[in-house]
């Protein structure tokens, strides 16, 4: 992906869109410092435009494994800038689940599922939350509507158990 981005940059010039694509690619390669610098550059050049929300989302995903407080700040801002982006809402809801803010997570995940009923990650995160909350009836309704197979439901129930038993790092 980076080679294609470099070629596009050579042909079309440097743009915020290309920097955002490169930041995402470098994040997936665990090149965290380079990724963060690129996201920050997009924020500087795009102000509060549509790319700013995507850059904040990327920063939230970048920070989530190491600093949930910082991740939540970025994901909340991304959601504010792009309130109809189901992926952002789903990732924010998942981060909120990790810090045991289940009622806030439910709002974000339900919103994500409503915005994009075909978004598998959002649906699965909401199913996990229903199991964490002991709301098996809602989980069964959603699973039936989405035609989720029993083996996937069993895996999601297992993930829900980890939220019930593992104490996450504190977040602000």
Short mmCIF file of C-alpha atoms in Angstrom, two decimals:
data_model
loop_
_atom_site.label_atom_id
_atom_site.label_comp_id
_atom_site.label_asym_id
_atom_site.label_seq_id
_atom_site.Cartn_x
_atom_site.Cartn_y
_atom_site.Cartn_z
CA UNK A 1 0.00 0.00 0.00
CA UNK A 2 2.80 2.41 0.85
CA UNK A 3 4.40 1.95 -2.57
CA UNK A 4 1.11 2.89 -4.24
CA UNK A 5 0.77 5.91 -1.97
CA UNK A 6 4.30 7.01 -2.86
CA UNK A 7 3.51 6.63 -6.56
CA UNK A 8 0.29 8.64 -6.20
CA UNK A 9 2.22 11.31 -4.31
CA UNK A 10 4.78 11.45 -7.13
CA UNK A 11 2.04 11.78 -9.76
CA UNK A 12 -0.52 13.95 -7.98
CA UNK A 13 1.50 15.71 -5.30
CA UNK A 14 1.24 15.50 -1.54
CA UNK A 15 -2.31 15.72 -0.23
CA UNK A 16 -3.95 15.31 3.15
CA UNK A 17 -5.86 12.32 1.75
CA UNK A 18 -2.61 10.56 0.85
CA UNK A 19 -1.09 11.37 4.26
CA UNK A 20 -4.18 9.86 5.90
CA UNK A 21 -3.90 6.70 3.80
CA UNK A 22 -0.21 6.46 4.65
CA UNK A 23 -0.90 6.98 8.35
CA UNK A 24 -3.43 4.12 8.29
CA UNK A 25 -0.99 1.88 6.43
CA UNK A 26 1.86 2.66 8.81
CA UNK A 27 -0.43 2.07 11.82
CA UNK A 28 -1.25 -1.38 10.45
CA UNK A 29 2.51 -2.01 10.10
CA UNK A 30 3.05 -0.94 13.74
CA UNK A 31 5.13 2.06 12.65
CA UNK A 32 3.49 4.07 15.40
CA UNK A 33 5.68 7.17 15.49
CA UNK A 34 5.48 7.69 11.74
CA UNK A 35 1.74 7.01 11.82
CA UNK A 36 1.14 9.48 14.63
CA UNK A 37 3.17 12.19 12.89
CA UNK A 38 1.16 11.71 9.71
CA UNK A 39 -2.18 11.85 11.55
CA UNK A 40 -1.04 15.02 13.33
CA UNK A 41 -0.04 16.53 9.99
CA UNK A 42 -3.50 15.80 8.59
CA UNK A 43 -5.03 17.54 11.61
CA UNK A 44 -2.84 20.60 11.09
CA UNK A 45 -3.73 20.85 7.41
CA UNK A 46 -7.44 19.99 7.55
CA UNK A 47 -8.61 21.89 10.63
CA UNK A 48 -12.04 20.58 11.49
CA UNK A 49 -12.85 19.26 8.02
CA UNK A 50 -13.96 15.72 7.20
CA UNK A 51 -10.42 14.36 7.21
CA UNK A 52 -9.90 15.58 10.77
CA UNK A 53 -12.46 13.07 12.03
CA UNK A 54 -10.71 10.27 10.20
CA UNK A 55 -7.34 11.37 11.58
CA UNK A 56 -8.75 11.46 15.14
CA UNK A 57 -10.19 7.98 14.57
CA UNK A 58 -6.76 6.75 13.46
CA UNK A 59 -5.13 8.29 16.52
CA UNK A 60 -7.72 6.64 18.75
CA UNK A 61 -6.96 3.25 17.22
CA UNK A 62 -3.24 3.92 17.50
CA UNK A 63 -3.47 4.82 21.19
CA UNK A 64 -6.00 2.15 22.25
CA UNK A 65 -3.50 -0.66 22.95
CA UNK A 66 -1.31 1.54 25.17
CA UNK A 67 -3.41 4.39 26.58
CA UNK A 68 -7.19 4.00 26.71
CA UNK A 69 -7.64 7.47 28.18
CA UNK A 70 -5.93 9.08 25.19
CA UNK A 71 -7.75 6.74 22.82
CA UNK A 72 -11.13 7.74 24.27
CA UNK A 73 -10.33 11.44 23.87
CA UNK A 74 -9.47 10.93 20.20
CA UNK A 75 -12.40 8.60 19.49
CA UNK A 76 -14.88 10.97 21.15
CA UNK A 77 -13.56 13.85 19.05
CA UNK A 78 -13.70 11.70 15.92
CA UNK A 79 -17.32 10.87 16.72
CA UNK A 80 -18.12 14.54 17.25
CA UNK A 81 -16.57 15.42 13.90
CA UNK A 82 -18.15 12.47 12.04
CA UNK A 83 -21.32 11.61 13.97
CA UNK A 84 -22.71 9.28 11.29
CA UNK A 85 -19.56 7.18 10.86
CA UNK A 86 -20.52 3.72 12.13
CA UNK A 87 -16.91 2.49 12.33
CA UNK A 88 -15.96 5.35 14.63
CA UNK A 89 -19.03 4.78 16.82
CA UNK A 90 -18.27 1.08 17.01
CA UNK A 91 -14.63 1.62 17.96
CA UNK A 92 -15.65 4.20 20.57
CA UNK A 93 -18.20 1.77 21.99
CA UNK A 94 -15.62 -1.00 22.16
CA UNK A 95 -13.15 1.27 23.95
CA UNK A 96 -15.88 2.25 26.41
CA UNK A 97 -16.55 -1.44 27.05
CA UNK A 98 -12.87 -1.92 27.82
CA UNK A 99 -13.10 0.65 30.61
CA UNK A 100 -16.41 -0.82 31.81
CA UNK A 101 -18.55 2.17 30.83
CA UNK A 102 -21.23 -0.18 29.60
CA UNK A 103 -24.17 2.22 29.44
CA UNK A 104 -22.15 4.69 27.33
CA UNK A 105 -20.90 1.82 25.19
CA UNK A 106 -24.46 0.66 24.58
CA UNK A 107 -25.44 4.07 23.15
CA UNK A 108 -22.44 4.13 20.80
CA UNK A 109 -22.79 0.54 19.66
CA UNK A 110 -26.55 0.77 19.16
CA UNK A 111 -26.01 3.94 17.13
CA UNK A 112 -23.32 2.23 15.03
CA UNK A 113 -25.59 -0.73 14.41
CA UNK A 114 -28.47 1.55 13.45
CA UNK A 115 -26.27 3.59 11.10
CA UNK A 116 -24.84 0.52 9.39
CA UNK A 117 -26.79 -2.68 10.08
CA UNK A 118 -24.47 -4.59 7.73
CA UNK A 119 -21.32 -3.52 9.61
CA UNK A 120 -20.18 -6.85 11.06
CA UNK A 121 -17.78 -5.33 13.61
CA UNK A 122 -20.43 -2.98 15.00
CA UNK A 123 -22.96 -5.81 15.21
CA UNK A 124 -20.51 -8.16 16.90
CA UNK A 125 -19.45 -5.49 19.40
CA UNK A 126 -23.10 -4.89 20.28
CA UNK A 127 -23.68 -8.63 20.70
CA UNK A 128 -20.67 -8.84 23.03
CA UNK A 129 -22.05 -5.96 25.06
CA UNK A 130 -25.48 -7.58 25.32
CA UNK A 131 -23.81 -10.73 26.69
CA UNK A 132 -21.68 -8.67 29.10
CA UNK A 133 -24.85 -7.01 30.40
CA UNK A 134 -26.66 -10.35 30.66
CA UNK A 135 -29.20 -9.22 28.08
CA UNK A 136 -29.41 -12.54 26.28
CA UNK A 137 -32.87 -11.74 24.88
CA UNK A 138 -31.56 -8.68 23.00
CA UNK A 139 -28.56 -10.67 21.83
CA UNK A 140 -30.82 -13.43 20.50
CA UNK A 141 -33.08 -10.93 18.71
CA UNK A 142 -30.14 -9.20 17.05
CA UNK A 143 -28.50 -12.52 16.15
CA UNK A 144 -31.73 -13.79 14.60
CA UNK A 145 -32.27 -10.59 12.61
CA UNK A 146 -28.68 -10.63 11.35
CA UNK A 147 -28.65 -14.42 10.85
CA UNK A 148 -25.57 -14.91 12.99
CA UNK A 149 -24.53 -18.56 13.18
CA UNK A 150 -24.26 -20.39 16.49
CA UNK A 151 -20.48 -20.88 16.33
CA UNK A 152 -19.91 -17.12 16.02
CA UNK A 153 -22.35 -16.48 18.88
CA UNK A 154 -20.39 -18.92 21.05
CA UNK A 155 -17.15 -17.04 20.29
CA UNK A 156 -18.78 -13.70 21.07
CA UNK A 157 -20.09 -15.06 24.39
CA UNK A 158 -16.53 -16.12 25.19
CA UNK A 159 -15.28 -12.62 24.46
CA UNK A 160 -18.00 -11.23 26.71
CA UNK A 161 -16.73 -13.43 29.52
CA UNK A 162 -13.31 -11.80 29.25
CA UNK A 163 -14.93 -8.39 29.83
CA UNK A 164 -16.59 -9.73 32.94
CA UNK A 165 -13.45 -11.26 34.44
CA UNK A 166 -10.49 -9.13 33.33
CA UNK A 167 -9.95 -5.78 35.00
CA UNK A 168 -8.97 -3.26 32.29
CA UNK A 169 -6.50 -0.44 32.66
CA UNK A 170 -8.09 2.67 34.13
CA UNK A 171 -9.14 5.42 31.80
CA UNK A 172 -10.31 8.95 32.48
#
